Short mmCIF file of C-alpha atoms and ligand atoms in Angstrom, two decimals:
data_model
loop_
_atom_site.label_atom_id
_atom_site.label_comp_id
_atom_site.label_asym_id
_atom_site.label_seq_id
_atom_site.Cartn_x
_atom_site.Cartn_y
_atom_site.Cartn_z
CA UNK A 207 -34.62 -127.06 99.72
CA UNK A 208 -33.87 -123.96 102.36
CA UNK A 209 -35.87 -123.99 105.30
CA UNK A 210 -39.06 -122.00 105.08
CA UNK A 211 -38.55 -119.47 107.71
CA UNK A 212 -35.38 -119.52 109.68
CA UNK A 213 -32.93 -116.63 111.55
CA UNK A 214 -30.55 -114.31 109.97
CA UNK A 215 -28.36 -111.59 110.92
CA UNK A 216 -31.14 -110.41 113.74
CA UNK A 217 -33.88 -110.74 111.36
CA UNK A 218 -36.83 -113.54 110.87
CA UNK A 219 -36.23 -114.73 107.00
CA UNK A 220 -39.74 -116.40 105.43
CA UNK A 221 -40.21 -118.02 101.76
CA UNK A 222 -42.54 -115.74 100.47
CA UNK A 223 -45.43 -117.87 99.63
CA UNK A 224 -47.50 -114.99 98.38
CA UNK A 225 -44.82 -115.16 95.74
CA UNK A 226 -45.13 -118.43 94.72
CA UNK A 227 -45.17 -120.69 92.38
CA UNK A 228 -44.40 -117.29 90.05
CA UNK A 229 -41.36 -116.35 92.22
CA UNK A 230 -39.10 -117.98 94.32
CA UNK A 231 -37.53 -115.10 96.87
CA UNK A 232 -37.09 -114.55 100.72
CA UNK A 233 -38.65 -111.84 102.64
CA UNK A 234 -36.75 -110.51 105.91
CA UNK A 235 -39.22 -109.94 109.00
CA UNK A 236 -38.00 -106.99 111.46
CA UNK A 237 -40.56 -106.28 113.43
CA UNK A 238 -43.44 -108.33 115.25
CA UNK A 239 -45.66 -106.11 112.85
CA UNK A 240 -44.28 -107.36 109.86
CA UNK A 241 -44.10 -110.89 111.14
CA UNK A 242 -48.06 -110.61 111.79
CA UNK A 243 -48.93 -109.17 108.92
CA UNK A 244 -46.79 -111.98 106.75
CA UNK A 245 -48.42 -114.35 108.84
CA UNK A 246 -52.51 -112.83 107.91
CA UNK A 247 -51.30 -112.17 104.70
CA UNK A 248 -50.14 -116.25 104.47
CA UNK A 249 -46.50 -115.31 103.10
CA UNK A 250 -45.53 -117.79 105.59
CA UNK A 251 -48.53 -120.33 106.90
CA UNK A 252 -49.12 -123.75 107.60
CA UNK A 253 -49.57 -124.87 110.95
CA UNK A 254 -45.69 -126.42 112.19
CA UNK A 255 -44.41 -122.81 110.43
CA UNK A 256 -46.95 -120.84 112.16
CA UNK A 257 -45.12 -122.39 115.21
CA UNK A 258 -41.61 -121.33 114.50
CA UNK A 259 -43.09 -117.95 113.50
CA UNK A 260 -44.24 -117.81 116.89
CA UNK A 261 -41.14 -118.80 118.77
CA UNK A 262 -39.17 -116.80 116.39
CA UNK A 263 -41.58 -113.64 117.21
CA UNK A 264 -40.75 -113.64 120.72
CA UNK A 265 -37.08 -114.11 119.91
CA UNK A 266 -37.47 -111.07 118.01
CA UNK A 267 -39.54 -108.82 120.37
CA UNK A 268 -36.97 -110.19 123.26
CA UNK A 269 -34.40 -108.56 121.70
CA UNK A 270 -36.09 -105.70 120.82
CA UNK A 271 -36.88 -105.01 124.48
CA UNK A 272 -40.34 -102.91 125.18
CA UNK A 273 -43.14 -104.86 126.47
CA UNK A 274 -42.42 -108.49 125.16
CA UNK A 275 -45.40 -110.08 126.63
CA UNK A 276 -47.61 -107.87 124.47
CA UNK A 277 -45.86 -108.58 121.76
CA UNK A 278 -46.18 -112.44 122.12
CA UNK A 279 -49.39 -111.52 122.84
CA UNK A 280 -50.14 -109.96 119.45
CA UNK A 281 -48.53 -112.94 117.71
CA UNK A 282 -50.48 -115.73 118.95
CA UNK A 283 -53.49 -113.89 118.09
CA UNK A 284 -53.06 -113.22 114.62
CA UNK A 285 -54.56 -116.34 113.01
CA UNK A 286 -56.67 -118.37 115.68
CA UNK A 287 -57.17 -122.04 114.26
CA UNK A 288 -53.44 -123.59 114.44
CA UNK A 289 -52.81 -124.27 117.75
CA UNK A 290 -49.09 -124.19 116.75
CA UNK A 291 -49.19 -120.29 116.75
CA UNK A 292 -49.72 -119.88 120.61
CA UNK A 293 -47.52 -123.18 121.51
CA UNK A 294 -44.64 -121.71 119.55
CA UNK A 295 -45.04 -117.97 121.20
CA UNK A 296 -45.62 -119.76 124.72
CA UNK A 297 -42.70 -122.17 124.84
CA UNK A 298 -40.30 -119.42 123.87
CA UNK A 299 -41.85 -117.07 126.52
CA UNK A 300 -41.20 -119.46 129.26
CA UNK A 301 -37.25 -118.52 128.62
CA UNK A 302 -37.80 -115.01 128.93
CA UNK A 303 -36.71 -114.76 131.86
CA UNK A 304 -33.33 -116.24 131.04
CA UNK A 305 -32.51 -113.38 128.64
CA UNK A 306 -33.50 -112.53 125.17
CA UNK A 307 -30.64 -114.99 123.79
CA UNK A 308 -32.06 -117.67 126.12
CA UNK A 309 -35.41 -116.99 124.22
CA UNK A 310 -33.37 -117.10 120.85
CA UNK A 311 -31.91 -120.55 121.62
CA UNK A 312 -34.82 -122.21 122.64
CA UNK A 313 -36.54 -120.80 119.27
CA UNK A 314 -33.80 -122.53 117.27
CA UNK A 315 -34.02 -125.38 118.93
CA UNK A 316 -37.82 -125.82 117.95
CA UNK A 317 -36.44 -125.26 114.39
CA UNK A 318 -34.81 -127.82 114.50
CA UNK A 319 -36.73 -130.43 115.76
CA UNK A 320 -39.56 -129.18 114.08
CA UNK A 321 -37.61 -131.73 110.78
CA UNK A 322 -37.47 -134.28 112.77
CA UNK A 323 -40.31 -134.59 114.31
CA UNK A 324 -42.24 -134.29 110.70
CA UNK A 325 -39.87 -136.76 109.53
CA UNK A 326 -40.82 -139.20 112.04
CA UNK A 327 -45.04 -138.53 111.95
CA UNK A 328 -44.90 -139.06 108.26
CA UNK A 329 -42.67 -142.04 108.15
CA UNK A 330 -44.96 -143.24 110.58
CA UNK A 331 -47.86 -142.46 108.93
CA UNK A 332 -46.23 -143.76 105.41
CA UNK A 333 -46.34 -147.27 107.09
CA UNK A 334 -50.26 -146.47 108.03
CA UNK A 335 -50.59 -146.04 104.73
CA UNK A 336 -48.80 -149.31 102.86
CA UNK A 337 -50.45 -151.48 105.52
CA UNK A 338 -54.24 -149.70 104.41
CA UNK A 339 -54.12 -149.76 100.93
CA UNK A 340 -52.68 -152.84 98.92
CA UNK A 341 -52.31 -151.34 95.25
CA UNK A 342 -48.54 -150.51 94.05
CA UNK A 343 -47.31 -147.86 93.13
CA UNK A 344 -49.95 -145.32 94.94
CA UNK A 345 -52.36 -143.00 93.66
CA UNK A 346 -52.36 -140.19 96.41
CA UNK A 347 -55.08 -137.51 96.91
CA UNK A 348 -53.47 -134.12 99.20
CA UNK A 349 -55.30 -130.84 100.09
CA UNK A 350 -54.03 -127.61 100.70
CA UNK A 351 -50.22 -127.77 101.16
CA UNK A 352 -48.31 -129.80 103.95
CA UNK A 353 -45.22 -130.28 102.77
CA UNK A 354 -42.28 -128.02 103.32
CA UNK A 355 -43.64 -124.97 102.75
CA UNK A 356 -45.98 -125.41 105.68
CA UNK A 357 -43.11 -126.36 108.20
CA UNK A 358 -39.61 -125.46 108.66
CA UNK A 359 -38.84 -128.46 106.60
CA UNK A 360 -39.69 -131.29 104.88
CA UNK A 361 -43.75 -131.31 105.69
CA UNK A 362 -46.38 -133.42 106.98
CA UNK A 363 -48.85 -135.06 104.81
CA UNK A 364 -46.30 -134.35 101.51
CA UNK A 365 -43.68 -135.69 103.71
CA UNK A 366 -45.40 -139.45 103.33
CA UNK A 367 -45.16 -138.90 99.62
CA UNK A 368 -41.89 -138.05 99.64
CA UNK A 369 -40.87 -141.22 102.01
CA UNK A 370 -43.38 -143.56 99.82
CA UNK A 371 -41.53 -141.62 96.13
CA UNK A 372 -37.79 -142.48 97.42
CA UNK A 373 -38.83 -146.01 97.67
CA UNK A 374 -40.75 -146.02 94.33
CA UNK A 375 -44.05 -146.51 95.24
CA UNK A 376 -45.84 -143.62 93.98
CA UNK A 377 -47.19 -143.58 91.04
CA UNK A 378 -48.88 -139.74 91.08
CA UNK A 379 -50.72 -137.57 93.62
CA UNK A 380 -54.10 -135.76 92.72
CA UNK A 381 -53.84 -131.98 93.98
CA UNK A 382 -56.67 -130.00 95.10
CA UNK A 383 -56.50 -126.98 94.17
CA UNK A 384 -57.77 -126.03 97.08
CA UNK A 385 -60.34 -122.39 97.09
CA UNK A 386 -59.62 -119.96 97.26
CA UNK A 387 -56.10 -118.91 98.14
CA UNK A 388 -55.12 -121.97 95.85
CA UNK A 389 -52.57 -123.69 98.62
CA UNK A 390 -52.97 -126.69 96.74
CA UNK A 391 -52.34 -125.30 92.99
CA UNK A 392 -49.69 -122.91 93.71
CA UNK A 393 -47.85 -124.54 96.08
CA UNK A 394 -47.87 -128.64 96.71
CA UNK A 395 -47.77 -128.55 93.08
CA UNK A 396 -44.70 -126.72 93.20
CA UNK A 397 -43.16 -128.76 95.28
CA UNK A 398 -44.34 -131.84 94.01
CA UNK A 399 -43.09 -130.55 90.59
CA UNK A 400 -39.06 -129.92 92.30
CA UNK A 401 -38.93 -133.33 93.96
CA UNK A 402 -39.89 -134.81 90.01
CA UNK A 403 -43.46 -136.57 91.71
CA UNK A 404 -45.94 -137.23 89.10
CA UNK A 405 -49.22 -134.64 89.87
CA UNK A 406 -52.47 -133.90 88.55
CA UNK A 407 -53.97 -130.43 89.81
CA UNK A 408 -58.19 -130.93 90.27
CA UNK A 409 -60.49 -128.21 90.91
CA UNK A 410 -61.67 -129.13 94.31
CA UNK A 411 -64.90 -130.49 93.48
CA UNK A 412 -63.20 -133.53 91.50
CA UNK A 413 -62.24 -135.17 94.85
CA UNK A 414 -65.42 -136.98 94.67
CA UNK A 415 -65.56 -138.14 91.45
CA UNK A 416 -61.77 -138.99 91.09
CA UNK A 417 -62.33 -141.23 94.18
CA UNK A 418 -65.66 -142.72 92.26
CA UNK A 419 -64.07 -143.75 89.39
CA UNK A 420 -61.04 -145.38 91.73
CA UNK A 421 -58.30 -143.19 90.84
CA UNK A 422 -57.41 -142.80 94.86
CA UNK A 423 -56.06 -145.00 97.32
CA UNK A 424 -55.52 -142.83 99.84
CA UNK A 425 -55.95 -139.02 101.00
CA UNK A 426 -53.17 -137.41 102.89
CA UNK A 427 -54.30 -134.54 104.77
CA UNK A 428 -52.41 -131.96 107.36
CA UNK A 429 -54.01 -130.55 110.66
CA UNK A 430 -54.21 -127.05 112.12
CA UNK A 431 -55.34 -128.39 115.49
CA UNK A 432 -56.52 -131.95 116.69
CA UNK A 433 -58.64 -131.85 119.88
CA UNK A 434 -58.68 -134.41 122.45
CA UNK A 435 -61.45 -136.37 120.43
CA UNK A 436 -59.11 -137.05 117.57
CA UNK A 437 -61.82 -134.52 115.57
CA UNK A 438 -59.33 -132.62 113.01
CA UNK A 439 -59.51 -128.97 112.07
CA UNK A 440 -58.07 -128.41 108.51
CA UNK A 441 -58.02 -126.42 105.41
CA UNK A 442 -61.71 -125.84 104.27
CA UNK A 443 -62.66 -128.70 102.00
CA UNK A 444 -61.07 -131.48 104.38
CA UNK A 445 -64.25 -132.44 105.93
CA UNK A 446 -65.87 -133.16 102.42
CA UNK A 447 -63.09 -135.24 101.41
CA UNK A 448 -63.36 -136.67 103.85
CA UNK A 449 -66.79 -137.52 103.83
CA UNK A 450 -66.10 -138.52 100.56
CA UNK A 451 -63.66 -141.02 101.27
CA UNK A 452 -65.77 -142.63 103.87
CA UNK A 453 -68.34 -143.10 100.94
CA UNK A 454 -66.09 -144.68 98.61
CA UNK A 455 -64.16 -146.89 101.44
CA UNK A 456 -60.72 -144.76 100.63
CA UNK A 457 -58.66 -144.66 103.61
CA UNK A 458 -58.28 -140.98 104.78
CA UNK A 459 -55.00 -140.45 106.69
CA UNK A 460 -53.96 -137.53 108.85
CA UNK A 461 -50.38 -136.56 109.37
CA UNK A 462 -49.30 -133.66 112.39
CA UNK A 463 -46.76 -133.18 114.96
CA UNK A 464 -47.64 -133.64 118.59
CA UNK A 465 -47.74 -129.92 119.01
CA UNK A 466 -50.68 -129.74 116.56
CA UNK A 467 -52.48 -131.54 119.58
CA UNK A 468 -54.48 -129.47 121.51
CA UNK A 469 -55.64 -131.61 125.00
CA UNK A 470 -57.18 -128.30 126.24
CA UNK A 471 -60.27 -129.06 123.71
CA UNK A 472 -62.63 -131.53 124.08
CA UNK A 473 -64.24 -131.70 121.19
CA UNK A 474 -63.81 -129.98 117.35
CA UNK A 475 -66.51 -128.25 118.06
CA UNK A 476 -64.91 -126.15 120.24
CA UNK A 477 -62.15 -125.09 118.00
CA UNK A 478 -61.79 -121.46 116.68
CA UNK A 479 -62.60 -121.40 112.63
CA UNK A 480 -60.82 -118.09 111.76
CA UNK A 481 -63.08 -115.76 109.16
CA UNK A 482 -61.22 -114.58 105.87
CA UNK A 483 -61.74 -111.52 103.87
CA UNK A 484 -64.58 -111.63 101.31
CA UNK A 485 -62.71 -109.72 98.93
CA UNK A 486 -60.68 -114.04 98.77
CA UNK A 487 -63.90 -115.09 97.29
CA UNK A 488 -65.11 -112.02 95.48
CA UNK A 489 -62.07 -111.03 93.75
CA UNK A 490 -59.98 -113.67 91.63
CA UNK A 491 -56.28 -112.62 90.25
CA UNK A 492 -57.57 -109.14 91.16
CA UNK A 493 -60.66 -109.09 88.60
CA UNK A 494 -64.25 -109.26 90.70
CA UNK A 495 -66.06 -112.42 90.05
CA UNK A 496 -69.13 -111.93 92.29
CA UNK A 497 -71.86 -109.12 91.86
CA UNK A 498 -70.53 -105.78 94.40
CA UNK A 499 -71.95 -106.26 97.34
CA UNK A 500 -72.18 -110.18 97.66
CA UNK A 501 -72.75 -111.62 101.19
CA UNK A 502 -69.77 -114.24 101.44
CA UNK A 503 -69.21 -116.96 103.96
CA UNK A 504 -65.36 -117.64 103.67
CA UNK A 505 -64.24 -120.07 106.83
CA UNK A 506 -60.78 -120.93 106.37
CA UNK A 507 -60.86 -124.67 108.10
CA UNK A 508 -63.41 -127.00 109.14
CA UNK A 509 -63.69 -130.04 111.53
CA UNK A 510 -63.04 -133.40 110.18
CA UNK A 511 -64.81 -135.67 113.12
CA UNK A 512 -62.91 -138.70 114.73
CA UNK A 513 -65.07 -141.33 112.86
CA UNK A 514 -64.34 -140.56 109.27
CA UNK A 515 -60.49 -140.35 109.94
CA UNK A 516 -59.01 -143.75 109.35
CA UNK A 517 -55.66 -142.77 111.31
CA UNK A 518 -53.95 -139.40 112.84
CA UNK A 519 -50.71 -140.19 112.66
CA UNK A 520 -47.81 -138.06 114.70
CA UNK A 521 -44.31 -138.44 115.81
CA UNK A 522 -45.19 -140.97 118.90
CA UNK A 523 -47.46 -143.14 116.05
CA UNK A 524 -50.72 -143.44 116.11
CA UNK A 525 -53.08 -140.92 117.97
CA UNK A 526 -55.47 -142.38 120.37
CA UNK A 527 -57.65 -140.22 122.04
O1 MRU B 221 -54.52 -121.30 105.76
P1 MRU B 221 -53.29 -122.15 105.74
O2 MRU B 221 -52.64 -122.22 104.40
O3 MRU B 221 -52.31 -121.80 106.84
O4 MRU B 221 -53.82 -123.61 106.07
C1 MRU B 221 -52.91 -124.67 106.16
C2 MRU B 221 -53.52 -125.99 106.36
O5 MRU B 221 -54.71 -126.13 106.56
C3 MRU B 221 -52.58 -127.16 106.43
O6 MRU B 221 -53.17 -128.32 105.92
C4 MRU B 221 -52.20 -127.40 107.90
O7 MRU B 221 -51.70 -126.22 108.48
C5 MRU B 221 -51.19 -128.47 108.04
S1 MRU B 221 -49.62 -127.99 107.36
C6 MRU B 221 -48.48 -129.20 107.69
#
């Protein structure tokens, strides 16, 4: 599979995953206002791609010349809950004053480790996972999408299913849809469906009940920041699962790069839930499913706490806070 966002010809090139699962095509980014509008618009999203966005952002306004600092200044602002956004904008502004191609290596460079590194937290966490739940093959539960689409490559949380499928010990992963911009639906499906994984799509609200009746051993689930704590901010719904696994004694397994940590906050508490239109909840395939006027509350993460997280699992192993 291509990266998800990469460089071309002077240009930032995303998978459109507005597009998806309908169409697979490219978009080409350039201008920083494009790239922040793809990235509120989520044709390219995910927390370790948010970070190469960012990177890639300054690389672009570097080159551009004008007042770059703005510019990276604009870019880590336009979604506020992955901390990847700002890390990815800040370590490529620390070249800037080597010259815009200095910026434009080190950008690349985070590319590129951004693979390995998600390689390496989710063969890590893959091994968390065989050594907390003893059935064979697995029965997997993911929310939202970390897999490739949400990284430059390969993925987080999806990327345990993949290392767990090549050795044959998956048997199928449930799939949240996961409300309302269906992350979960349109695209781990999608990718489940290209690398031949067994899947069932659920509405949201089956997590529960698929866990009562034992169907999951374990839920796989991405992070958009992780505070000091070990709390876990994630794609709305995580913190019910979450709960739910706790209930039901399912081990509930967290999978992130180190730059997904975010020392500077104590507590999840702390962390910055962005808002999302109303018009996500209101409006469904562009027909209105909610009286006009409807009063919506539409946060786009919430905070798993510490306690209910059996593991967070990242490139160096296990997270200890
Ligand atoms: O709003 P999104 O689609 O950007 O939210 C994405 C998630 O919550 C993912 O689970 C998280 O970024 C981890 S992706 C490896």
């Amino acid at each position: 599979m291509r990266r998800t966002i990469d460089w071309a010809d002077g240009a930032i090139v995303i998978v459109d995953q507005v597009a998806l699962p309908g169409e697979y095509r490219t978009l080409t980014l350039r201008t920083v206002t494009e790239l922040v509008d793809a990235i509120q618009r989520l044709a390219v999203r995910g927390a370790p791609a948010l970070g190469a966005a960012g990177a890639l952002g300054v690389a672009l306004a570097a080159r551009q010349g004008g007042d770059v600092r703005a510019e990276a200044d604009r870019i880590a602002h336009a979604r506020p809950t992955a901390v990847n956004l700002a890390w990815g904008v800040s370590r490529a502004l620390d070249r800037l004053p080597d010259g815009a191609d200095a910026v434009l290596a080190e950008a690349q460079a985070m590319l590129d480790e951004d693979e390995q590194r998600n390689r390496a937290a989710s063969a890590n966490a893959a091994e968390v996972v065989l050594g907390a739940c003893p059935r064979r093959p697995l029965r997997l539960l993911s929310h939202c999408n970390a897999g490739h689409l949400a990284t430059v490559a390969w993925g987080t949380a999806l990327g345990v299913v993949w290392h767990l499928h090549a050795r044959g010990l998956v048997e199928s992963v449930l799939v949240d849809e996961t409300r309302p911009l269906l992350q979960g639906s349109r695209l781990t499906a999608w990718e489940l469906e290209q690398a031949g994984v067994p899947y069932r799509v659920q509405p949201d609200g089956a997590a529960a009940a698929a866990m009562a009746r034992g169907l999951v051993d374990c839920v796989l689930a991405g992070a958009d920041r992780i505070a000091a704590n070990g709390d876990v901010a994630n794609k709305i719904g995580t913190y019910g699962l979450a709960i739910s696994a706790a209930h039901h004694g399912v081990p509930f397994v967290v999978v992130a790069p180190t730059s997904t940590v975010d020392k500077s906050i104590a507590a999840g508490t702390d962390i910055d839930i962005e808002e999302r239109a109303p018009s996500e909840l209101t409006e469904f395939g562009g027909a209105r499913v909610a009286p006009k006027g409807a009063a919506v509350f539409n946060p786009a993460f919430d905070v798993t706490p510490a306690a209910l997280i059996t593991a967070v699992v990242t490139e160096d192993g296990v997270f200890r806070s």
